[in-house]
Coordinates of C-alpha atoms in Angstrom, one line a residue:
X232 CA -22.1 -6.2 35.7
X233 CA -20.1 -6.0 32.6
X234 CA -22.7 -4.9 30.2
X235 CA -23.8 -7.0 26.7
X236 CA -21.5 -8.4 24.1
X237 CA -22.1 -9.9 21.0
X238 CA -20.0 -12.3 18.9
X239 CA -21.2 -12.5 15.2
X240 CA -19.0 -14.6 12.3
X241 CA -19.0 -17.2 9.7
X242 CA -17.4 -20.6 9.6
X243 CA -16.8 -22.2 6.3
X244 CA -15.1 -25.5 5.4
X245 CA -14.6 -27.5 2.2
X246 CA -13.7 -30.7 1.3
X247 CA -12.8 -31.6 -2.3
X248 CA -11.2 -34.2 -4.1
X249 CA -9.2 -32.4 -6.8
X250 CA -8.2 -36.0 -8.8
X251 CA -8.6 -39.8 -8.1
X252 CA -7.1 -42.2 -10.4
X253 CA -6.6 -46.1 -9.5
X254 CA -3.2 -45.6 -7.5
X255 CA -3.6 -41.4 -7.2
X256 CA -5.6 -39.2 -4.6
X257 CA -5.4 -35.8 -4.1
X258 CA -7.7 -33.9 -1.8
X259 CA -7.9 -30.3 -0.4
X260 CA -10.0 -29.1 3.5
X261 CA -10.3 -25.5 3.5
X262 CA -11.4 -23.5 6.0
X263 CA -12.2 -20.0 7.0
X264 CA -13.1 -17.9 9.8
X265 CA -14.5 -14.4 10.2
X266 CA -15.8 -12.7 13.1
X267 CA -16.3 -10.0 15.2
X268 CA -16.6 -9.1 18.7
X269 CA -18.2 -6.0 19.8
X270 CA -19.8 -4.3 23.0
X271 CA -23.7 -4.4 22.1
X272 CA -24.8 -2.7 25.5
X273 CA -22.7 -0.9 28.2
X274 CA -23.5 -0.5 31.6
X275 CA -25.4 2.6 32.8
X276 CA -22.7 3.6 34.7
X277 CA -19.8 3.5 32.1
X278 CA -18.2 7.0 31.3
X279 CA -16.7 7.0 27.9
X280 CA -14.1 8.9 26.7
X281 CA -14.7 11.0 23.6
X282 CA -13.3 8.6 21.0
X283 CA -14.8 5.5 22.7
X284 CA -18.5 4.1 20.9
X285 CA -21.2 2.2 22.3
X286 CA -20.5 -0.6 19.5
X287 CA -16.6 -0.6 19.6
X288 CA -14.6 -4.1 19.1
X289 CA -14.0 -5.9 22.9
X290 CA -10.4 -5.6 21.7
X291 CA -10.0 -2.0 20.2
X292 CA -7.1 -0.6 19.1
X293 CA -7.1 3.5 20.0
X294 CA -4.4 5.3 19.0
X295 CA -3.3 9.1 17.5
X296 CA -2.1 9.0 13.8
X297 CA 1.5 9.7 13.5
X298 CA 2.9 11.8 10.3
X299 CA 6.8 12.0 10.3
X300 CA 9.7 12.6 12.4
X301 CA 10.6 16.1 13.5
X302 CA 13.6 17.0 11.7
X303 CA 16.0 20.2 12.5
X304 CA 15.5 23.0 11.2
X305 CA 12.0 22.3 10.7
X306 CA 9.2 24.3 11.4
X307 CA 7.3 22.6 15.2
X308 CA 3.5 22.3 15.0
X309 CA 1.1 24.5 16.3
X310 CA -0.5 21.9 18.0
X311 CA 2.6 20.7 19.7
X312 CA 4.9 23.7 20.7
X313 CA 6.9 21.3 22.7
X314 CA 7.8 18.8 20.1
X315 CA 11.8 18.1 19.9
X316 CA 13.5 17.3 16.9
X317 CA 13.8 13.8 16.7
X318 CA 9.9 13.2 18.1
X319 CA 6.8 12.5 16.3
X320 CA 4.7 14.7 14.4
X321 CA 0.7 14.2 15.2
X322 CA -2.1 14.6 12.9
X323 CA -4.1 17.7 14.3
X324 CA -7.2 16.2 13.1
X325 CA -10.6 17.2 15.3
X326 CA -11.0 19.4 18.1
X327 CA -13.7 20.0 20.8
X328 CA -16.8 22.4 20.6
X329 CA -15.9 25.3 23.6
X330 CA -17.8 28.0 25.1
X331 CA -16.7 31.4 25.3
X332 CA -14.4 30.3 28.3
X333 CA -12.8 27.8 26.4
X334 CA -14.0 25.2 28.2
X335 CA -15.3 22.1 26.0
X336 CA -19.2 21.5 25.9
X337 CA -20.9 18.7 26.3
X338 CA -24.4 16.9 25.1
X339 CA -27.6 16.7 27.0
X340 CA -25.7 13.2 27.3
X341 CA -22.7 14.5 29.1
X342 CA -20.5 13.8 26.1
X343 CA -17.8 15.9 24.8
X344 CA -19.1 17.6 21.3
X345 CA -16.2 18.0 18.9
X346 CA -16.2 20.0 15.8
X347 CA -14.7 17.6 13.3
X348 CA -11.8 19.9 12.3
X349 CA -8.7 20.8 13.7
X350 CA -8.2 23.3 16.7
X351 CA -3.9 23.5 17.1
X352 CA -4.2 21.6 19.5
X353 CA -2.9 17.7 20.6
X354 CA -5.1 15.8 23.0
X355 CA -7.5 12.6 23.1
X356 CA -10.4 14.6 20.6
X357 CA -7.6 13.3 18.1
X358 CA -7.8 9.7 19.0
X359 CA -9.6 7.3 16.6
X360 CA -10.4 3.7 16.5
X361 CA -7.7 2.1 14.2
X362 CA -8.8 -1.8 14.8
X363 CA -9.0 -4.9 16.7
X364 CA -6.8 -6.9 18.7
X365 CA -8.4 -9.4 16.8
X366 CA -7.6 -10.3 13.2
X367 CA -10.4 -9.8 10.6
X368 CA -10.4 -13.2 9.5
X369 CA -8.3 -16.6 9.9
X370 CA -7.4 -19.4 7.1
X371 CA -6.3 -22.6 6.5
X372 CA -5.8 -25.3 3.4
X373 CA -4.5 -28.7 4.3
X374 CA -3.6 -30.4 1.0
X375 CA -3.0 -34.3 0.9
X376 CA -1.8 -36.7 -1.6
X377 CA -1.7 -40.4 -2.1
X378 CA 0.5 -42.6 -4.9
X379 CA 0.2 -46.2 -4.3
X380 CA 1.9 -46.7 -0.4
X381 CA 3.3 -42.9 -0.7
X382 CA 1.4 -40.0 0.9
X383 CA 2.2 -36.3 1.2
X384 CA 0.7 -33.8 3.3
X385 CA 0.9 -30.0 2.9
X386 CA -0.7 -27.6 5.9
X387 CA -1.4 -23.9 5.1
X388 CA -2.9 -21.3 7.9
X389 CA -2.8 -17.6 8.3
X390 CA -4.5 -14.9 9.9
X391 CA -5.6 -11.6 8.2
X392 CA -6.4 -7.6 9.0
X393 CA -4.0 -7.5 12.3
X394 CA -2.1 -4.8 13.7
X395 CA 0.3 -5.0 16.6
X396 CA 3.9 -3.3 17.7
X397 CA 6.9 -5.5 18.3
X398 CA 7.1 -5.8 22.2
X399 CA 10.8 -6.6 22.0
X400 CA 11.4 -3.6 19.5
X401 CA 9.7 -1.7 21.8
X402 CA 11.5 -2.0 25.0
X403 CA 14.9 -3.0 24.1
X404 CA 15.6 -1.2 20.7
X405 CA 13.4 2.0 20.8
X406 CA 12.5 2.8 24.1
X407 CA 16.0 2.5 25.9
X408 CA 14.7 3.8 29.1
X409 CA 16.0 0.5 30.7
X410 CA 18.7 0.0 28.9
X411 CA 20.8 3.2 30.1
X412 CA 19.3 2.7 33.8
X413 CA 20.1 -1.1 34.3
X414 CA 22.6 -1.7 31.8
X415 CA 20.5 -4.1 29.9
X416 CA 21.6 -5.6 26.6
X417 CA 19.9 -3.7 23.6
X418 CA 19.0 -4.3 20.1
X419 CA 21.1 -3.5 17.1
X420 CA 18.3 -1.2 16.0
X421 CA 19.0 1.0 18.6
X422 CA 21.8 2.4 16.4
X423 CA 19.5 3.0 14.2
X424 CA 17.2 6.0 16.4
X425 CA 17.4 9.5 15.7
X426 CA 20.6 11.6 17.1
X427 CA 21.4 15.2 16.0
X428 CA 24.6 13.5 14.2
X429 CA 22.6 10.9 12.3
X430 CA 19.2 12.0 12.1
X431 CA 16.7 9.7 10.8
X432 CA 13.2 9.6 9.1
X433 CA 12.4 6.0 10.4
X434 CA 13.3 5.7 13.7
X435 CA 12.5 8.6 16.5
X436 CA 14.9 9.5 19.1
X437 CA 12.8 7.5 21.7
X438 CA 9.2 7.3 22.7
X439 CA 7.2 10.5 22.6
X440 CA 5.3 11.8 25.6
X441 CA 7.6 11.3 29.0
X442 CA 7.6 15.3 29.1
X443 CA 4.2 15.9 27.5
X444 CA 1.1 14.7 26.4
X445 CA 1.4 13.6 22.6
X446 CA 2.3 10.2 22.6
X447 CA 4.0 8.3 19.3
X448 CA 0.4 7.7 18.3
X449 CA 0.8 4.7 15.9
X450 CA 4.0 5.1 14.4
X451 CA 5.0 2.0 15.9
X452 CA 2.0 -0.2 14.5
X453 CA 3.1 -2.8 12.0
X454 CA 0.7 -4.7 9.0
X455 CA 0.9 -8.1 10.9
X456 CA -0.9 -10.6 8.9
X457 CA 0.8 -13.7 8.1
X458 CA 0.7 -17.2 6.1
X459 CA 2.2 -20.4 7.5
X460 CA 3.8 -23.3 5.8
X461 CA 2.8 -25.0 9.4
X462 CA 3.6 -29.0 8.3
X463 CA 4.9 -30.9 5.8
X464 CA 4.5 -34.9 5.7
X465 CA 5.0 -37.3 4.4
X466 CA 5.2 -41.5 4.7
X467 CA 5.3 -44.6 3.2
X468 CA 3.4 -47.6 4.0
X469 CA 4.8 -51.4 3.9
X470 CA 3.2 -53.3 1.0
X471 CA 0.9 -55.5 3.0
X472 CA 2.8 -58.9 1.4
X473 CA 5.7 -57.6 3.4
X474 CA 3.8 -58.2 6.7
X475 CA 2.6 -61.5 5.6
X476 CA 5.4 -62.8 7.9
X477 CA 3.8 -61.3 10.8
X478 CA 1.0 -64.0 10.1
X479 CA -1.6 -61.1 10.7
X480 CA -0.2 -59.8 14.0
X481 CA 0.7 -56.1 12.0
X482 CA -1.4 -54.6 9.5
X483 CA 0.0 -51.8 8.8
X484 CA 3.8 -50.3 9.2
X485 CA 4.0 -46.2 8.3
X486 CA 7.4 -44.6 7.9
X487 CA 6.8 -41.1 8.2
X488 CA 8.6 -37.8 8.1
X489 CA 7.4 -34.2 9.2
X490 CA 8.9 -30.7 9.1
X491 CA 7.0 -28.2 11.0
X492 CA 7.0 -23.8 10.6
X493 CA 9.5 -24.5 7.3
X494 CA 8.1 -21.2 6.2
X495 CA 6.6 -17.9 7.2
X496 CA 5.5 -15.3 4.8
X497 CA 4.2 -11.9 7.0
X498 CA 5.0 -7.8 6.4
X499 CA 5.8 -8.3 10.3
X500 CA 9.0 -7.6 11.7
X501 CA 9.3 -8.4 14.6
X502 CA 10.1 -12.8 15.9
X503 CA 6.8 -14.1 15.1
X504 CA 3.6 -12.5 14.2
X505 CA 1.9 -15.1 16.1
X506 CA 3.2 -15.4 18.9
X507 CA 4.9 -12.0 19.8
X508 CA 1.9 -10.6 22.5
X509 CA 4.9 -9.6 25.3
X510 CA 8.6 -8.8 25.4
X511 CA 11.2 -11.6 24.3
X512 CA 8.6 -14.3 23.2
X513 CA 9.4 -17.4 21.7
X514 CA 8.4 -17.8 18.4
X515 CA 7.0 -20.9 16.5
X516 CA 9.9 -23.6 16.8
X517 CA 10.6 -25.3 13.4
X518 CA 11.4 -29.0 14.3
X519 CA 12.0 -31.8 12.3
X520 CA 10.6 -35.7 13.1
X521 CA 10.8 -39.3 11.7
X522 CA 8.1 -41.4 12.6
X523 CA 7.1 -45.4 12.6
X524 CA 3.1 -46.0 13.1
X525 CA 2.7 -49.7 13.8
X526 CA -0.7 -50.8 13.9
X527 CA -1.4 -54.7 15.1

């Protein structure tokens, strides 16, 4: 009842051993991912908008394009004659096809026609696909040494080509809706929003569209692509003439310590890239363990 979807991508792992000497080993698995999930049929009673595709991602990302902060003073749009200063400029950038009423026309499909060009005015003909839920492609390098009893373990991962807002931001530094209403705590950030005493080209006065129609298309979007330091180990083994005592009841004693999320690098502001899908997430935990592996 859901139509067709299609789910097409590559998998790729590699195993080397960089150098090997009589008491030194050091070996690298890399792997990557990339794929992409897309509606490949639709069912024959789905009524698209007029910026959705047959072929879109299952996970799009629609949104206006945002192009500054409405100062004072400044000229308002055309296409928005009840912008505020404070709110968000949108891009005027296609329009629909009308008949001499000035009613939009539509395909022998039933599908708005637009012109491609702008027509001063704000509405969903200036919606586009910007991406995917999805990230464009996911990584990982696990790199692991050995000297003598000594081994060292190094794990890499990341994920590429994502876009998402910062929930928390969102509701308890920008929005402020809530926050005036219920008396809830708020972000420090919210000093930082647009007031006629301290205007600001970074942070609009609040969210556009409770009064109209023009949203704050995807000002609020941030680059969210990331690379983990996920693990570091690493452990020493008992010489086996240590365990001769043991009279062959343990073979093998491994001290071990592990540090895990030590480092994130990511464009992302917000707690954690990979974690942040809904308001006041935890992030990743770093956490720290010492471990003894005694096998008999």
């Amino acid at each position: 009842n859901m139509g067709k979807t299609q789910s097409r991508g590559l998998e790729i792992t590699i195993n080397t051993t960089n150098l090997q000497t009589k008491n030194f080993l050091w070996t690298t698995n890399l792997t990557f991912t990339k794929y992409k999930d897309k509606w490949k049929e639709r069912t024959p009673d789905w009524k698209p908008t007029v910026y959705e595709k047959v072929d879109d991602p299952i996970r799009p990302i629609y949104s206006r394009l945002a192009d500054h902060i409405l100062q004072i003073g400044e000229k308002v749009p055309e296409a928005q004659p009840d912008l505020k200063p404070g709110e968000i400029v949108i891009k005027d950038i296609n329009g629909y096809m009308r008949d001499k009423n000035g009613q939009p026309m539509v395909d022998k499909n039933g599908r708005f026609i637009l012109t491609g060009k702008p027509d001063g005015k704000i509405d969903d003909a200036d919606v586009v696909l910007i991406g995917s839920e999805d990230p464009e492609c996911m990584a990982g390098m696990i790199n692991t040494l050995h000297y003598k009893n000594f081994d060292l373990s190094i794990q890499l991962n990341g994920m590429f080509g994502r876009k998402m807002m910062d929930p928390t931001e969102m509701e308890y530094g920008l929005g402020g809706g809530d926050i005036a209403r219920y008396g809830y705590n708020a972000l420090r950030i919210i000093k930082k929003r647009w007031t006629w005493d301290n205007p600001s080209t970074k942070y609009p006065c609040s969210f556009n569209g409770w009064d109209n129609n023009y949203t704050s298309g995807d000002w609020y979007y941030q680059n969210a692509w990331f690379i983990r330091l996920a693990n570091i180990s690493c452990g020493w083994s008992l010489p086996r003439k240590w365990l001769a005592a043991t009279n062959g009841i343990i073979s093998k004693v491994r001290i071990s310590l592990s540090a895990n999320n030590l480092l994130c690098i990511t464009p992302y502001k917000g707690l954690d890239p990979e974690t942040d899908y809904y308001t006041a997430a935890y992030p990743n935990a770093r956490t720290y363990s010492v471990g003894i592996d005694i096998t008999f």
